[in-house]
CSV table of C-alpha atoms and ligand atoms in Angstrom, one decimal:
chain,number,residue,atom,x,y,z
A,1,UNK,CA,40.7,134.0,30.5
A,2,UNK,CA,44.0,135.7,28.5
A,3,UNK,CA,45.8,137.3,31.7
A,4,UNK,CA,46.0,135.1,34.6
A,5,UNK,CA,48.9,136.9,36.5
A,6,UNK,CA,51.6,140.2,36.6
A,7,UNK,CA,54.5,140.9,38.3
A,8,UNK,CA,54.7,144.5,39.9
A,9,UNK,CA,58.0,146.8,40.2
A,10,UNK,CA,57.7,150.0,41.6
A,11,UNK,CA,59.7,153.1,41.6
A,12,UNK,CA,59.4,156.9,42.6
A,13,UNK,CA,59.8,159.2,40.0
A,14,UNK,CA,63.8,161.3,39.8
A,15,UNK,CA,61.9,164.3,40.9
A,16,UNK,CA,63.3,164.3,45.0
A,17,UNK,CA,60.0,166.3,45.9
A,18,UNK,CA,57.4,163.5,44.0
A,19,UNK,CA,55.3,161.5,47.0
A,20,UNK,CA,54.1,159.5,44.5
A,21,UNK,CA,54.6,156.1,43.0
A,22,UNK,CA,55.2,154.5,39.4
A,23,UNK,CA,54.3,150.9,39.1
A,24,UNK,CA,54.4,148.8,36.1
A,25,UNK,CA,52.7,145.2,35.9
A,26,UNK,CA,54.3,143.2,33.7
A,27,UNK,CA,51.7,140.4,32.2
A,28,UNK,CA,51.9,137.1,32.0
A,29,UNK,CA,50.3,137.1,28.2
A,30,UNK,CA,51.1,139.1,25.3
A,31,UNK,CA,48.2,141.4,24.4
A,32,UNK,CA,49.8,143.2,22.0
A,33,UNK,CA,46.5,141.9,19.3
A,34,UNK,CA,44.1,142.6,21.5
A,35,UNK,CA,44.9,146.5,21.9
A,36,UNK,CA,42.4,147.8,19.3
A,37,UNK,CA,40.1,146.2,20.7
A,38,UNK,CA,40.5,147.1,23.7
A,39,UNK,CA,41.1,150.8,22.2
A,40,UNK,CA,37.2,150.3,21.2
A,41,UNK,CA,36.4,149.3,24.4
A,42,UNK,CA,38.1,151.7,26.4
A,43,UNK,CA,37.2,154.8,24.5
A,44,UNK,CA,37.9,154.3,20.6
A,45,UNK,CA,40.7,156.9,20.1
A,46,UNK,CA,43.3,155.8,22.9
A,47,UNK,CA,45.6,154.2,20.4
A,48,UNK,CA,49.1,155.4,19.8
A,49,UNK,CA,51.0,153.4,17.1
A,50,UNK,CA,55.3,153.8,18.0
A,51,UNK,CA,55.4,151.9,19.7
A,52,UNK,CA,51.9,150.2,19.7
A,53,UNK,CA,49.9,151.3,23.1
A,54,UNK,CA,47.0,152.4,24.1
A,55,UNK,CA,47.2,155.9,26.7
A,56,UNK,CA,44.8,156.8,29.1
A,57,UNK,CA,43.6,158.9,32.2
A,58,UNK,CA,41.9,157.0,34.8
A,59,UNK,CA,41.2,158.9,38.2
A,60,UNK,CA,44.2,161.1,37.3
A,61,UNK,CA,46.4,159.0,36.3
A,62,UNK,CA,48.2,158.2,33.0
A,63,UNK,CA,48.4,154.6,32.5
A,64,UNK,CA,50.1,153.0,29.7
A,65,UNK,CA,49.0,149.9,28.2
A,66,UNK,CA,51.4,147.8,26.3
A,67,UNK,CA,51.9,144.5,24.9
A,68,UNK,CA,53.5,142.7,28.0
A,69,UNK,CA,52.9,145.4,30.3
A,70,UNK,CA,50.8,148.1,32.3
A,71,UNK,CA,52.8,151.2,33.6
A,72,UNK,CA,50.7,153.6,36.1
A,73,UNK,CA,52.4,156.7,37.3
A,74,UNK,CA,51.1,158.8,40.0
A,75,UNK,CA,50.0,156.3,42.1
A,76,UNK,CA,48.9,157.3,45.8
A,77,UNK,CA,50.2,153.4,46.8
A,78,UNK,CA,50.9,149.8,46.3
A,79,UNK,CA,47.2,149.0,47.4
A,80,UNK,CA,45.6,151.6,44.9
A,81,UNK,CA,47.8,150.6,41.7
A,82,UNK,CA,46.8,146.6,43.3
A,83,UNK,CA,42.8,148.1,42.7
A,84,UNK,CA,43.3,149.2,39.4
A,85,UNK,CA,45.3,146.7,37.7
A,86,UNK,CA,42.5,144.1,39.1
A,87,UNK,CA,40.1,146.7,36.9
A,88,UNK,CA,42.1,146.4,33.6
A,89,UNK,CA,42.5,142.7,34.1
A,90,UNK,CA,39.1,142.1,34.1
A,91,UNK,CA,38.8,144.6,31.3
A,92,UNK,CA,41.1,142.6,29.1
A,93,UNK,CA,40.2,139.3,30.1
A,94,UNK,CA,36.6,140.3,29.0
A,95,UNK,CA,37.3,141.8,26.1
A,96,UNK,CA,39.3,138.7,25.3
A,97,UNK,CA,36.2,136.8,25.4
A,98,UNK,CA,34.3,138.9,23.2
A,99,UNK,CA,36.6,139.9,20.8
A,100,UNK,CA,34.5,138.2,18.2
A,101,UNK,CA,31.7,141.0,18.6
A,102,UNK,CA,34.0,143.5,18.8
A,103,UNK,CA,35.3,145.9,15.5
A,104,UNK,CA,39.0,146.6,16.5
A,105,UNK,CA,40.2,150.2,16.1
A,106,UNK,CA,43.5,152.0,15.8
A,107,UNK,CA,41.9,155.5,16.2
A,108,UNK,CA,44.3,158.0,17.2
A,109,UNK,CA,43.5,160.9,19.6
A,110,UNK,CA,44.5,164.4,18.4
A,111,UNK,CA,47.7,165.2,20.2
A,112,UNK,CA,48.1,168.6,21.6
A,113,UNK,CA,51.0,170.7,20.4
A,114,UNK,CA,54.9,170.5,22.0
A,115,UNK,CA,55.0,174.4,20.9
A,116,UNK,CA,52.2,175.2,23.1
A,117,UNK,CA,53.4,173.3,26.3
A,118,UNK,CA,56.9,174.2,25.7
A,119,UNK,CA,55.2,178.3,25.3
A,120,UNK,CA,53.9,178.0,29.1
A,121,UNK,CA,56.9,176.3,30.8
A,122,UNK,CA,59.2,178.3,32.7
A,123,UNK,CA,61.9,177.2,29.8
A,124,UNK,CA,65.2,177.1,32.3
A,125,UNK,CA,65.6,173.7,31.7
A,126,UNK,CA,65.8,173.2,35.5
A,127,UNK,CA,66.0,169.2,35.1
A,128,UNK,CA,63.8,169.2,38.5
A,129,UNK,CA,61.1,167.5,36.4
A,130,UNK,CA,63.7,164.7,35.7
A,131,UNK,CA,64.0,165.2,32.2
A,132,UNK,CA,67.2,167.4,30.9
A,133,UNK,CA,65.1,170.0,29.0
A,134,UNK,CA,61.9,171.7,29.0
A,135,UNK,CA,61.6,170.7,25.2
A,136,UNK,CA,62.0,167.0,26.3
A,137,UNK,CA,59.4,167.7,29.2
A,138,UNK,CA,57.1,169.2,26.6
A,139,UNK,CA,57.4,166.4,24.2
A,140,UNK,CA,56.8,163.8,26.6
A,141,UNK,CA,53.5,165.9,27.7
A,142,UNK,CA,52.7,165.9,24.7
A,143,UNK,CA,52.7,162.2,24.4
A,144,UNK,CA,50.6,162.1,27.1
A,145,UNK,CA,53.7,159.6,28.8
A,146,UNK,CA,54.3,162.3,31.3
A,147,UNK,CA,51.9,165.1,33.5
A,148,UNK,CA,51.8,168.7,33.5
A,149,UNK,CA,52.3,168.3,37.5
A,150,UNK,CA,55.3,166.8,37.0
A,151,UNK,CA,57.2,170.4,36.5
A,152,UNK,CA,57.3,171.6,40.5
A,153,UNK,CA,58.8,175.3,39.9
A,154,UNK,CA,55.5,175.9,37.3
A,155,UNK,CA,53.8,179.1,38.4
A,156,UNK,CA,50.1,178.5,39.5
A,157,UNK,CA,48.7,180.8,36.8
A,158,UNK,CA,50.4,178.9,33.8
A,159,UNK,CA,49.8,175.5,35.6
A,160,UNK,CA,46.1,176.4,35.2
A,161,UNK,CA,46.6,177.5,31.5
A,162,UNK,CA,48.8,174.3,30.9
A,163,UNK,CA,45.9,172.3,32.1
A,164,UNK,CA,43.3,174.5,30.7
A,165,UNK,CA,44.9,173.6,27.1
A,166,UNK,CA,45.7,170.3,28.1
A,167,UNK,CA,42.0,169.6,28.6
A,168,UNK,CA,40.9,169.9,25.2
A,169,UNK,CA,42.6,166.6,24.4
A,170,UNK,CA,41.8,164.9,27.6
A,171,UNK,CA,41.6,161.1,27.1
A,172,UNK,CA,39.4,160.5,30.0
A,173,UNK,CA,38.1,156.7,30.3
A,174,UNK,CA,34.2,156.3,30.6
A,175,UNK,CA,35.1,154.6,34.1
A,176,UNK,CA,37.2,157.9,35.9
A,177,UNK,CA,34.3,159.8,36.5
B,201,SF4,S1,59.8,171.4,32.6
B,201,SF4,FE1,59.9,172.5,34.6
B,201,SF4,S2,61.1,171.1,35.9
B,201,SF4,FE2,61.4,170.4,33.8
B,201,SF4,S3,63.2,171.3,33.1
B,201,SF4,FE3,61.6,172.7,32.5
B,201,SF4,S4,61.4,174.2,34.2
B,201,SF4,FE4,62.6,172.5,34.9
């Protein structure tokens, strides 16, 4: 067994109108080797390399596995970020056994373009998203370190065209169906 305990903080997001949480589980063991394989396990193109992380959508949400730590934004509460970490655990705690059967990867996902975000936000640079421009916002979409949702004065029709792009890169995990 490689992680045996975490330590959760949680915050809300700087957006005043956000109901949701942002937890981050911060290991007990350095994983930082294990990531491509866990990239292979996961999904096979997860892995983002500055710094190295693997990003992924799980019921949702955009969680961000690191070397010493799990970050999960837009959680509902403590007791569903509690039911998911428990998840990955035993996903990298298996993995860690079997590593010896497993081919590690550092496939990259194709990242979809700040341009194109940036084309469908309301570009006032409104800050209500918490981040001091639009560009920034766009950026971090891009990254897949922030959410579409996370804009609150998009318009519904460009919210479904943000998402409609947005889907095309999706990085879905086999388990958040
Ligand atoms: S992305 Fe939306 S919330 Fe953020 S600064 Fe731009 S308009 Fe404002």
């Amino acid at each position: 067994m490689l992680i045996r305990g975490y330590r959760w903080e949680f915050c809300r997001p700087p957006n005043p109108q956000a109901q949701h949480l942002r937890g981050v589980a911060y290991l007990d063991k350095d994983i930082g080797e294990l990531l491509p394989y866990l990239n292979t396990v996961l999904r096979g193109d997860l892995y983002c390399q500055e710094p190295p992380s693997l990003i992924l959508k799980y019921r949702a949400k955009l969680i961000n596995i690191s070397a010493r730590q799990i970050a999960i934004n837009i959680l509902r509460d403590e007791e569903e970020a509690e039911e998911i970490i428990r998840w990955l655990v035993e996903v990298i705690n298996e993995t860690w056994e079997k590593r010896g059967k497993i081919a590690p990867s550092c496939r990259v996902a194709p990242k979809p373009r700040v341009l194109e975000i940036l084309k469908l936000l309301p570009r006032s640079n409104c800050r209500a998203c918490g981040y001091p421009t639009c560009m920034v916002f766009a950026v971090r979409v891009s990254e897949g370190k922030a959410v579409s949702d996370a804009c609150p004065v998009l318009s519904l029709p460009r919210r479904q065209a943000l998402q409609e792009y947005l889907g095309k890169f999706s990085r879905q995990s086999a388990e958040s169906t």
